[in-house]
Amino acid sequence: MVAIHALTRIAEGAVLAGTCALAFFVPRIADACGASLPELHESVPADGDTYPANAALLFWGEAISVDKVTVTVDGEPAALVHAEFAQGLAPLTVKVEPEPLPGQTVVVAGEFCTEADNCTASITFTAGEPDVVAPAPNVEASFFALFEHAPFSYMQGCTQFEAAQALYVHLEQAPPAAGEALVLFKVTWKPGDEVDASAISLTERGVEATTIVSEALTAEHFGGADVRTEVCLEVLARDAAGNAAPPFELCPPCFMRSEATPLPAGSSVPPEPVWTEADAVPGSACALATETTGEEPTSGEAPTSGATGETGSQEETSDSATGGEDGPEKGCACDSDGAGGPASLLLLALGLIGVRRRR
């Protein structure tokens, strides 16, 4: 049985044995400086799962491979080959060939460590119906926020940093159904040439309706960029079966807060504040909501700017992500009886701010 550990950074296995490297994705609980022992941490699917027949098998661990691993389908030998379409979703991605048929039993077993004998595992799963549907993130309900706090020290790999900002990205989607391929969100920011800062690239598993990606940042991370007007995060939702939604951007941030209260030293991101009306960034959908309703949004509940209010709509996602114009059926007041009452004006304002949020 594979030992399951809660991982929130899916490229933890990128640390090379025998080196003291700075990992691009860092686990929230930092490992001791230096090489990690070869070990298989986790697999998707897990033992006993039903998993789409066309989806890649994902593995996380230290110094792992499938060179000494075998696979059978209903007892007949098969092969594990590199799954290029799932590259980047996990340190090790493979697929079963020939592809199993729905209902067949797949057994993956053997020694997963390349230089040790402590990674023996056996994973049995049932092949499910192929997953051919792309993830459907709810773009209008997604947002990001920034907390500028008192500095504290943390370790990243073998290097000590001083965190002074915390980034929280809230990503919404329809609740994943049993048997679907694992959805992963990738959040990136690439500074321009005039900005002296490091790029951001974070990946998180979308196993719930709400996924929160958080990261500790140094005080100078964004360089001279004004986060309120010059920072847009790009988000890509893709799954282990090779399906991807159109990428979309989140900007401006919904909330920002600066607070000088000291924080204890540690290696984790500070807890996300409970955002208030005072934290809403001018020009964002959160600011519009507080101005028009007088209600105080809570953490994880940013107002939507769409008129339909349907979570996970593929049609809504496609239009928002590509910047296309709304069709006649989506207009806030265009299809009304022409009365143009307060409710229609509010919906129109919400639709306009949604355009400003995602360029």
PDB file of C-alpha atoms in Angstrom, residues 2 4-5 7 10 40-47 49-52 55-60 89-90 92-95 108 112 123 125 180-184 205 207 239-241:
ATOM      1  CA  VAL A   2       1.358   3.422  -0.966  1.00  0.00           C
ATOM      2  CA  ILE A   4      -0.286   8.775   1.464  1.00  0.00           C
ATOM      3  CA  HIS A   5       0.971  12.175   2.541  1.00  0.00           C
ATOM      4  CA  LEU A   7       0.983  17.462  -0.430  1.00  0.00           C
ATOM      5  CA  ILE A  10       2.719  18.935  -6.694  1.00  0.00           C
ATOM      6  CA  LEU A  40       7.298   7.121  -3.163  1.00  0.00           C
ATOM      7  CA  HIS A  41       4.885   9.557  -1.502  1.00  0.00           C
ATOM      8  CA  GLU A  42       1.622   9.276  -3.401  1.00  0.00           C
ATOM      9  CA  SER A  43      -0.091   8.094  -6.549  1.00  0.00           C
ATOM     10  CA  VAL A  44      -3.175   9.070  -8.550  1.00  0.00           C
ATOM     11  CA  PRO A  45      -5.114   6.862  -8.833  1.00  0.00           C
ATOM     12  CA  ALA A  46      -4.811   5.447  -5.356  1.00  0.00           C
ATOM     13  CA  ASP A  47      -5.283   1.773  -4.601  1.00  0.00           C
ATOM     14  CA  ASP A  49      -9.974   3.805  -7.142  1.00  0.00           C
ATOM     15  CA  THR A  50     -12.001   3.858 -10.343  1.00  0.00           C
ATOM     16  CA  TYR A  51     -10.039   6.013 -12.765  1.00  0.00           C
ATOM     17  CA  PRO A  52     -10.597   7.124 -16.386  1.00  0.00           C
ATOM     18  CA  ALA A  55      -5.965   9.396 -17.947  1.00  0.00           C
ATOM     19  CA  ALA A  56      -2.282   9.482 -17.011  1.00  0.00           C
ATOM     20  CA  LEU A  57      -1.059   7.848 -13.819  1.00  0.00           C
ATOM     21  CA  LEU A  58       0.583  10.460 -11.592  1.00  0.00           C
ATOM     22  CA  PHE A  59       3.297   9.778  -9.001  1.00  0.00           C
ATOM     23  CA  TRP A  60       4.979  12.014  -6.427  1.00  0.00           C
ATOM     24  CA  LEU A  89       1.236  17.714 -13.608  1.00  0.00           C
ATOM     25  CA  ALA A  90       3.453  15.531 -11.396  1.00  0.00           C
ATOM     26  CA  LEU A  92       6.353  11.203 -12.865  1.00  0.00           C
ATOM     27  CA  THR A  93       3.515  10.773 -15.393  1.00  0.00           C
ATOM     28  CA  VAL A  94       2.872   7.572 -17.361  1.00  0.00           C
ATOM     29  CA  LYS A  95      -0.011   5.892 -19.160  1.00  0.00           C
ATOM     30  CA  VAL A 108       0.714  -1.502 -11.165  1.00  0.00           C
ATOM     31  CA  PHE A 112       9.493   2.669  -7.650  1.00  0.00           C
ATOM     32  CA  ILE A 123      -1.738  -0.212  -6.842  1.00  0.00           C
ATOM     33  CA  PHE A 125      -7.602   0.285  -9.836  1.00  0.00           C
ATOM     34  CA  GLU A 180     -13.244  12.065 -13.257  1.00  0.00           C
ATOM     35  CA  ALA A 181      -9.612  12.724 -14.104  1.00  0.00           C
ATOM     36  CA  LEU A 182      -7.771  14.818 -11.525  1.00  0.00           C
ATOM     37  CA  VAL A 183      -7.968  18.566 -12.266  1.00  0.00           C
ATOM     38  CA  LEU A 184      -4.936  20.739 -11.599  1.00  0.00           C
ATOM     39  CA  ARG A 205      -4.951  20.104  -7.268  1.00  0.00           C
ATOM     40  CA  VAL A 207     -10.281  18.316  -5.703  1.00  0.00           C
ATOM     41  CA  ASP A 239      -6.726  17.424 -16.099  1.00  0.00           C
ATOM     42  CA  ALA A 240      -4.805  14.169 -16.133  1.00  0.00           C
ATOM     43  CA  ALA A 241      -6.644  13.014 -19.271  1.00  0.00           C
TER      44      ALA A 241
END
